[in-house]
PDB file of C-alpha atoms in Angstrom:
ATOM      1  CA  ALA A   1     130.563 117.939  52.294  1.00 53.00           C
ATOM      2  CA  ALA A   2     130.002 120.930  54.755  1.00 60.00           C
ATOM      3  CA  TRP A   3     127.039 122.130  51.922  1.00 60.00           C
ATOM      4  CA  THR A   4     125.892 118.476  51.471  1.00 60.00           C
ATOM      5  CA  LEU A   5     125.083 117.417  55.131  1.00 59.00           C
ATOM      6  CA  THR A   6     123.731 121.321  55.446  1.00 71.00           C
ATOM      7  CA  THR A   7     121.616 120.831  52.639  1.00 74.00           C
ATOM      8  CA  ALA A   8     120.609 117.879  53.628  1.00 78.00           C
ATOM      9  CA  GLU A   9     120.002 118.471  57.353  1.00 79.00           C
ATOM     10  CA  LEU A  10     117.535 120.887  56.451  1.00 79.00           C
ATOM     11  CA  ARG A  11     116.129 119.223  53.966  1.00 78.00           C
ATOM     12  CA  LYS A  12     115.313 116.648  57.113  1.00 81.00           C
ATOM     13  CA  ALA A  13     114.042 118.889  59.059  1.00 80.00           C
ATOM     14  CA  LEU A  14     111.583 120.111  56.239  1.00 78.00           C
ATOM     15  CA  ALA A  15     110.493 116.818  54.882  1.00 79.00           C
ATOM     16  CA  GLY A  16     107.735 115.842  57.298  1.00 81.00           C
ATOM     17  CA  PRO A  17     104.155 117.740  56.327  1.00 85.00           C
ATOM     18  CA  THR A  18     103.183 119.023  59.611  1.00 88.00           C
ATOM     19  CA  ARG A  19     107.169 121.077  60.161  1.00 85.00           C
ATOM     20  CA  LEU A  20     106.611 122.138  56.025  1.00 83.00           C
ATOM     21  CA  THR A  21     103.089 123.447  56.951  1.00 87.00           C
ATOM     22  CA  MET A  22     104.163 125.088  59.932  1.00 87.00           C
ATOM     23  CA  ARG A  23     107.848 126.553  58.123  1.00 85.00           C
ATOM     24  CA  ALA A  24     105.133 127.776  55.202  1.00 84.00           C
ATOM     25  CA  ALA A  25     103.060 129.395  57.790  1.00 86.00           C
ATOM     26  CA  LEU A  26     105.865 131.008  59.463  1.00 86.00           C
ATOM     27  CA  TRP A  27     107.407 132.018  56.137  1.00 82.00           C
ATOM     28  CA  LYS A  28     104.500 133.937  55.424  1.00 82.00           C
ATOM     29  CA  ALA A  29     103.366 135.648  58.333  1.00 81.00           C
ATOM     30  CA  GLU A  30     103.790 139.102  58.595  1.00 74.00           C
ATOM     31  CA  ALA A  31     103.805 138.404  62.615  1.00 80.00           C
ATOM     32  CA  THR A  32     105.589 136.051  64.936  1.00 86.00           C
ATOM     33  CA  GLY A  33     103.233 132.875  65.900  1.00 87.00           C
ATOM     34  CA  CYS A  34     102.836 130.618  69.367  1.00 90.00           C
ATOM     35  CA  ILE A  35     102.409 127.587  69.128  1.00 89.00           C
ATOM     36  CA  CYS A  36      98.672 127.807  70.018  1.00 87.00           C
ATOM     37  CA  ASP A  37      98.696 128.870  66.225  1.00 86.00           C
ATOM     38  CA  PHE A  38      99.428 125.877  64.831  1.00 87.00           C
ATOM     39  CA  THR A  39      97.284 123.779  66.968  1.00 86.00           C
ATOM     40  CA  GLY A  40      93.833 125.020  66.227  1.00 81.00           C
ATOM     41  CA  SER A  41      94.509 125.226  62.176  1.00 82.00           C
ATOM     42  CA  MET A  42      96.523 122.014  62.105  1.00 85.00           C
ATOM     43  CA  ASP A  43      94.261 119.095  64.512  1.00 84.00           C
ATOM     44  CA  ARG A  44      97.232 118.616  66.477  1.00 87.00           C
ATOM     45  CA  SER A  45      98.314 118.414  69.872  1.00 90.00           C
ATOM     46  CA  GLN A  46     100.381 121.255  71.479  1.00 91.00           C
ATOM     47  CA  PRO A  47     102.932 118.413  72.591  1.00 92.00           C
ATOM     48  CA  THR A  48     103.249 117.185  69.079  1.00 91.00           C
ATOM     49  CA  ILE A  49     103.033 120.944  67.629  1.00 91.00           C
ATOM     50  CA  SER A  50     105.940 121.400  70.142  1.00 92.00           C
ATOM     51  CA  ASP A  51     108.336 118.690  69.176  1.00 92.00           C
ATOM     52  CA  HIS A  52     107.820 119.784  65.119  1.00 89.00           C
ATOM     53  CA  MET A  53     108.604 123.266  66.327  1.00 90.00           C
ATOM     54  CA  GLY A  54     112.160 121.595  68.130  1.00 91.00           C
ATOM     55  CA  LYS A  55     113.241 120.005  65.370  1.00 89.00           C
ATOM     56  CA  LEU A  56     112.599 123.665  63.264  1.00 89.00           C
ATOM     57  CA  LYS A  57     114.551 125.410  65.911  1.00 89.00           C
ATOM     58  CA  GLU A  58     117.461 122.782  66.015  1.00 87.00           C
ATOM     59  CA  ALA A  59     117.697 123.148  61.920  1.00 85.00           C
ATOM     60  CA  GLY A  60     118.186 126.561  62.648  1.00 87.00           C
ATOM     61  CA  LEU A  61     115.271 127.868  60.831  1.00 88.00           C
ATOM     62  CA  VAL A  62     113.263 129.931  63.757  1.00 90.00           C
ATOM     63  CA  GLU A  63     114.042 131.825  66.564  1.00 92.00           C
ATOM     64  CA  PHE A  64     111.752 132.841  69.221  1.00 93.00           C
ATOM     65  CA  GLU A  65     111.189 135.013  71.748  1.00 93.00           C
ATOM     66  CA  LYS A  66     109.048 134.371  74.836  1.00 92.00           C
ATOM     67  CA  GLN A  67     106.871 137.008  76.448  1.00 92.00           C
ATOM     68  CA  GLY A  68     105.295 135.813  80.027  1.00 92.00           C
ATOM     69  CA  ILE A  69     104.294 132.702  79.507  1.00 90.00           C
ATOM     70  CA  TRP A  70     103.854 132.318  75.705  1.00 89.00           C
ATOM     71  CA  ILE A  71     106.746 131.486  73.149  1.00 92.00           C
ATOM     72  CA  TYR A  72     106.490 133.648  69.608  1.00 93.00           C
ATOM     73  CA  TYR A  73     108.231 131.892  66.674  1.00 93.00           C
ATOM     74  CA  ARG A  74     109.623 133.952  63.539  1.00 91.00           C
ATOM     75  CA  ILE A  75     112.000 132.792  60.467  1.00 87.00           C
ATOM     76  CA  ARG A  76     115.424 133.127  61.205  1.00 88.00           C
ATOM     77  CA  GLN A  77     115.937 136.946  60.549  1.00 85.00           C
ATOM     78  CA  ASP A  78     119.960 135.849  60.019  1.00 89.00           C
ATOM     79  CA  LEU A  79     119.565 133.044  57.795  1.00 86.00           C
ATOM     80  CA  ARG A  80     122.177 132.642  55.170  1.00 85.00           C
ATOM     81  CA  GLU A  81     120.636 133.530  51.300  1.00 87.00           C
ATOM     82  CA  SER A  82     121.297 129.940  50.295  1.00 81.00           C
ATOM     83  CA  THR A  83     119.318 128.671  53.098  1.00 82.00           C
ATOM     84  CA  ARG A  84     116.808 131.052  52.365  1.00 81.00           C
ATOM     85  CA  GLN A  85     116.866 129.567  48.599  1.00 83.00           C
ATOM     86  CA  LEU A  86     116.732 126.348  49.516  1.00 79.00           C
ATOM     87  CA  VAL A  87     113.701 126.733  51.976  1.00 78.00           C
ATOM     88  CA  ALA A  88     111.690 128.889  49.078  1.00 78.00           C
ATOM     89  CA  GLN A  89     112.461 126.178  46.500  1.00 78.00           C
ATOM     90  CA  VAL A  90     110.318 123.341  49.182  1.00 74.00           C
ATOM     91  CA  ILE A  91     107.399 125.703  50.381  1.00 72.00           C
ATOM     92  CA  GLY A  92     107.245 126.736  46.212  1.00 64.00           C
TER      93      GLY A  92
END
């Protein structure tokens, strides 16, 4: 039951097109990214992107580091293999 709940929560976090695009960009990125990296390329406002990034953080898919006034995001390095496989399937 725990696996199904976790899988459902992960799929829900990845379900929205904006979050899926953000997650895919972070998945393929060599470096961390900040909200400003997404606002320009996705034609979305900063509050909207921040809200979507918050959902990815809540799902445990991304981690962040604050440097001055900027917050940089990246894929969590300690994701379980099953989570990595699920995300890879969803992103394609």
